[in-house]
């Protein structure tokens, strides 16, 4: 079956531009996570959705980062006024339930801010 | 706050060698521990998941062990092959805190197996 998909796979933005990154989770999965992976580092948690509710946004690095999942399926991570330190791979993961289920990861979006 | 450390940061071995990757975590109250593989430009592929009540898991040439009390896990790769070259990530899911569980990752070990 189809796994988690993300688009675009690569994004180059000039500093100050806004970007939107999309995640299509596995159909029917309740939980959706966003992680940020800087070069040479492990992924770090950004935010969590249970269906359409954003229950945890403690990992978002600044108020320039905004995420939504309005219908409880597709999610969008938006970064406003991008800065060079936002350059990273943004990974999306989904899991079937809401209590510590195994997470399935998408291929990620590599964002480069010039 | 949970912290995960992986040693070594990079490893280069000739084909056929058996090797061990190490992972340590600071808070032993974990729900499970997972080893992932990441190829360049790709997402994460789950290799092995060990529940907190388990001591080890095996899949093919891979064996992962867990010593929760000492905060350590090892990933053993037998008879390494060039196709094993990738970054290996260790991640823990805490038992406390949130019920949905956010993963805490180590920084990874970059493995190169040369022919």
GROMACS .gro file of C-alpha atoms in nm:
model
  229
    1UNK     CA    1   0.000   0.000   0.000
    2UNK     CA    2   0.097   0.365  -0.028
    3UNK     CA    3   0.328   0.501   0.235
    4UNK     CA    4   0.373   0.855   0.364
    5UNK     CA    5   0.442   1.099   0.084
    6UNK     CA    6   0.583   1.449   0.101
    7UNK     CA    7   0.607   1.729  -0.150
    8UNK     CA    8   0.804   1.897  -0.278
    9UNK     CA    9   1.105   1.673  -0.230
   10UNK     CA   10   1.342   1.967  -0.269
   11UNK     CA   11   1.279   2.336  -0.216
   12UNK     CA   12   1.514   2.627  -0.259
   13UNK     CA   13   1.397   2.954  -0.109
   14UNK     CA   14   1.555   3.294  -0.087
   15UNK     CA   15   1.586   3.434   0.260
   16UNK     CA   16   1.265   3.608   0.356
   17UNK     CA   17   1.037   3.398   0.137
   18UNK     CA   18   0.749   3.193   0.273
   19UNK     CA   19   0.738   2.818   0.204
   20UNK     CA   20   0.476   2.547   0.244
   21UNK     CA   21   0.563   2.181   0.282
   22UNK     CA   22   0.301   1.911   0.234
   23UNK     CA   23   0.259   1.572   0.398
   24UNK     CA   24   0.018   1.299   0.289
   25UNK     CA   25   0.002   1.041   0.567
   26UNK     CA   26  -0.100   0.679   0.530
   27UNK     CA   27  -0.475   0.667   0.482
   28UNK     CA   28  -0.663   0.631   0.809
   29UNK     CA   29  -0.370   0.716   1.033
   30UNK     CA   30  -0.480   0.920   1.331
   31UNK     CA   31  -0.144   1.060   1.439
   32UNK     CA   32   0.087   1.282   1.239
   33UNK     CA   33   0.428   1.414   1.342
   34UNK     CA   34   0.669   1.667   1.190
   35UNK     CA   35   1.043   1.647   1.257
   36UNK     CA   36   1.332   1.871   1.150
   37UNK     CA   37   1.670   1.719   1.063
   38UNK     CA   38   1.965   1.955   1.033
   39UNK     CA   39   2.268   1.841   0.836
   40UNK     CA   40   2.464   1.578   1.025
   41UNK     CA   41   2.210   1.558   1.307
   42UNK     CA   42   1.926   1.331   1.406
   43UNK     CA   43   1.565   1.441   1.353
   44UNK     CA   44   1.410   1.663   1.618
   45UNK     CA   45   1.040   1.679   1.702
   46UNK     CA   46   0.848   1.984   1.584
   47UNK     CA   47   0.477   1.922   1.628
   48UNK     CA   48   0.207   1.656   1.664
   49UNK     CA   49  -0.150   1.621   1.537
   50UNK     CA   50  -0.417   1.380   1.649
   51UNK     CA   51  -0.668   1.391   1.366
   52UNK     CA   52  -0.719   1.764   1.304
   53UNK     CA   53  -0.616   1.874   1.654
   54UNK     CA   54  -0.264   2.005   1.707
   55UNK     CA   55  -0.192   1.869   2.053
   56UNK     CA   56   0.175   1.957   2.079
   57UNK     CA   57   0.372   2.232   1.910
   58UNK     CA   58   0.645   2.252   2.169
   59UNK     CA   59   0.921   2.180   1.916
   60UNK     CA   60   0.842   2.460   1.673
   61UNK     CA   61   1.152   2.682   1.686
   62UNK     CA   62   0.980   3.016   1.640
   63UNK     CA   63   0.648   3.178   1.564
   64UNK     CA   64   0.750   3.179   1.197
   65UNK     CA   65   0.665   2.809   1.190
   66UNK     CA   66   0.302   2.711   1.156
   67UNK     CA   67   0.142   2.372   1.089
   68UNK     CA   68  -0.212   2.264   1.013
   69UNK     CA   69  -0.413   1.953   0.937
   70UNK     CA   70  -0.761   2.092   0.879
   71UNK     CA   71  -0.942   1.773   0.776
   72UNK     CA   72  -0.739   1.526   0.976
   73UNK     CA   73  -0.549   1.386   0.680
   74UNK     CA   74  -0.309   1.603   0.474
   75UNK     CA   75  -0.086   1.834   0.675
   76UNK     CA   76   0.104   2.146   0.575
   77UNK     CA   77   0.405   2.293   0.750
   78UNK     CA   78   0.447   2.660   0.669
   79UNK     CA   79   0.757   2.865   0.737
   80UNK     CA   80   0.729   3.240   0.707
   81UNK     CA   81   1.018   3.476   0.628
   82UNK     CA   82   1.265   3.189   0.591
   83UNK     CA   83   1.614   3.226   0.733
   84UNK     CA   84   1.933   3.035   0.660
   85UNK     CA   85   1.908   2.839   0.984
   86UNK     CA   86   1.579   2.693   0.858
   87UNK     CA   87   1.775   2.489   0.601
   88UNK     CA   88   1.714   2.126   0.690
   89UNK     CA   89   1.524   1.814   0.591
   90UNK     CA   90   1.166   1.820   0.716
   91UNK     CA   91   1.030   1.473   0.785
   92UNK     CA   92   0.668   1.377   0.832
   93UNK     CA   93   0.558   1.058   1.006
   94UNK     CA   94   0.219   0.904   1.069
   95UNK     CA   95   0.095   0.629   1.297
   96UNK     CA   96  -0.235   0.442   1.305
   97UNK     CA   97  -0.340   0.510   1.663
   98UNK     CA   98  -0.295   0.771   1.927
   99UNK     CA   99  -0.097   0.589   2.191
  100UNK     CA  100   0.269   0.529   2.115
  101UNK     CA  101   0.213   0.344   1.788
  102UNK     CA  102   0.502   0.282   1.551
  103UNK     CA  103   0.565   0.582   1.328
  104UNK     CA  104   0.606   0.551   0.952
  105UNK     CA  105   0.822   0.814   0.788
  106UNK     CA  106   0.800   0.990   0.456
  107UNK     CA  107   1.103   1.067   0.234
  108UNK     CA  108   1.131   1.423   0.363
  109UNK     CA  109   1.155   1.764   0.204
  110UNK     CA  110   1.502   1.916   0.180
  111UNK     CA  111   1.475   2.293   0.227
  112UNK     CA  112   1.769   2.510   0.132
  113UNK     CA  113   1.749   2.881   0.217
  114UNK     CA  114   1.993   3.097   0.022
  115UNK     CA  115   1.485   1.571   2.919
  116UNK     CA  116   1.580   1.255   2.731
  117UNK     CA  117   1.912   1.266   2.547
  118UNK     CA  118   2.033   1.001   2.303
  119UNK     CA  119   2.397   0.960   2.204
  120UNK     CA  120   2.540   0.737   1.934
  121UNK     CA  121   2.898   0.616   1.909
  122UNK     CA  122   3.089   0.615   1.683
  123UNK     CA  123   2.983   0.910   1.467
  124UNK     CA  124   3.131   0.740   1.162
  125UNK     CA  125   3.264   0.395   1.085
  126UNK     CA  126   3.441   0.257   0.779
  127UNK     CA  127   3.496  -0.117   0.749
  128UNK     CA  128   3.588  -0.369   0.480
  129UNK     CA  129   3.320  -0.598   0.346
  130UNK     CA  130   3.256  -0.909   0.555
  131UNK     CA  131   3.334  -0.762   0.895
  132UNK     CA  132   3.098  -0.793   1.189
  133UNK     CA  133   3.034  -0.459   1.354
  134UNK     CA  134   2.862  -0.297   1.650
  135UNK     CA  135   2.690   0.040   1.670
  136UNK     CA  136   2.624   0.187   2.012
  137UNK     CA  137   2.338   0.397   2.148
  138UNK     CA  138   2.296   0.536   2.498
  139UNK     CA  139   2.007   0.727   2.654
  140UNK     CA  140   1.985   0.924   2.975
  141UNK     CA  141   1.633   0.840   3.100
  142UNK     CA  142   1.571   0.467   3.140
  143UNK     CA  143   1.191   0.510   3.157
  144UNK     CA  144   1.138   0.425   2.793
  145UNK     CA  145   0.846   0.259   2.614
  146UNK     CA  146   1.054   0.125   2.327
  147UNK     CA  147   1.373   0.180   2.130
  148UNK     CA  148   1.399   0.173   1.755
  149UNK     CA  149   1.685   0.151   1.506
  150UNK     CA  150   1.643   0.319   1.169
  151UNK     CA  151   1.841   0.327   0.850
  152UNK     CA  152   1.862   0.644   0.641
  153UNK     CA  153   2.000   0.647   0.288
  154UNK     CA  154   2.109   0.977   0.129
  155UNK     CA  155   1.807   1.176   0.016
  156UNK     CA  156   1.568   0.920   0.157
  157UNK     CA  157   1.344   0.894   0.460
  158UNK     CA  158   1.383   0.664   0.755
  159UNK     CA  159   1.347   0.288   0.723
  160UNK     CA  160   1.270   0.107   1.045
  161UNK     CA  161   1.507  -0.184   1.105
  162UNK     CA  162   1.423  -0.313   1.451
  163UNK     CA  163   1.193  -0.207   1.733
  164UNK     CA  164   1.255  -0.333   2.086
  165UNK     CA  165   0.984  -0.297   2.348
  166UNK     CA  166   1.099  -0.200   2.697
  167UNK     CA  167   1.020  -0.550   2.824
  168UNK     CA  168   1.240  -0.715   2.561
  169UNK     CA  169   1.613  -0.774   2.565
  170UNK     CA  170   1.678  -0.812   2.194
  171UNK     CA  171   1.533  -0.835   1.847
  172UNK     CA  172   1.674  -1.002   1.538
  173UNK     CA  173   1.610  -0.959   1.168
  174UNK     CA  174   1.835  -1.137   0.923
  175UNK     CA  175   2.194  -1.019   0.977
  176UNK     CA  176   2.083  -0.756   1.227
  177UNK     CA  177   2.055  -0.801   1.601
  178UNK     CA  178   1.965  -0.524   1.844
  179UNK     CA  179   1.995  -0.554   2.219
  180UNK     CA  180   1.852  -0.338   2.493
  181UNK     CA  181   1.974  -0.289   2.849
  182UNK     CA  182   1.717  -0.045   2.983
  183UNK     CA  183   1.861  -0.015   3.333
  184UNK     CA  184   2.198   0.098   3.203
  185UNK     CA  185   2.049   0.308   2.925
  186UNK     CA  186   2.220   0.129   2.639
  187UNK     CA  187   2.142  -0.044   2.313
  188UNK     CA  188   2.365  -0.200   2.052
  189UNK     CA  189   2.301  -0.283   1.689
  190UNK     CA  190   2.507  -0.575   1.565
  191UNK     CA  191   2.552  -0.622   1.191
  192UNK     CA  192   2.695  -0.954   1.082
  193UNK     CA  193   2.896  -1.008   0.765
  194UNK     CA  194   2.865  -0.647   0.649
  195UNK     CA  195   2.805  -0.572   0.280
  196UNK     CA  196   2.854  -0.255   0.072
  197UNK     CA  197   2.475  -0.226   0.055
  198UNK     CA  198   2.471  -0.173   0.431
  199UNK     CA  199   2.636   0.166   0.382
  200UNK     CA  200   2.398   0.426   0.525
  201UNK     CA  201   2.334   0.636   0.833
  202UNK     CA  202   2.197   0.440   1.127
  203UNK     CA  203   1.978   0.623   1.377
  204UNK     CA  204   1.870   0.516   1.722
  205UNK     CA  205   1.548   0.661   1.867
  206UNK     CA  206   1.366   0.617   2.197
  207UNK     CA  207   1.002   0.660   2.284
  208UNK     CA  208   0.958   0.769   2.645
  209UNK     CA  209   0.718   0.587   2.876
  210UNK     CA  210   0.619   0.900   3.065
  211UNK     CA  211   0.501   1.236   2.947
  212UNK     CA  212   0.269   1.238   2.650
  213UNK     CA  213   0.064   0.932   2.558
  214UNK     CA  214   0.125   0.966   2.186
  215UNK     CA  215   0.501   0.951   2.216
  216UNK     CA  216   0.746   1.170   2.031
  217UNK     CA  217   1.072   1.006   1.931
  218UNK     CA  218   1.406   1.134   2.057
  219UNK     CA  219   1.685   1.055   1.812
  220UNK     CA  220   2.059   1.022   1.838
  221UNK     CA  221   2.276   1.204   1.588
  222UNK     CA  222   2.343   0.887   1.390
  223UNK     CA  223   2.636   0.670   1.288
  224UNK     CA  224   2.751   0.700   0.926
  225UNK     CA  225   2.855   0.353   0.812
  226UNK     CA  226   3.065   0.289   0.504
  227UNK     CA  227   3.135  -0.070   0.397
  228UNK     CA  228   3.394  -0.085   0.121
  229UNK     CA  229   3.444  -0.382  -0.111
   0.00000   0.00000   0.00000
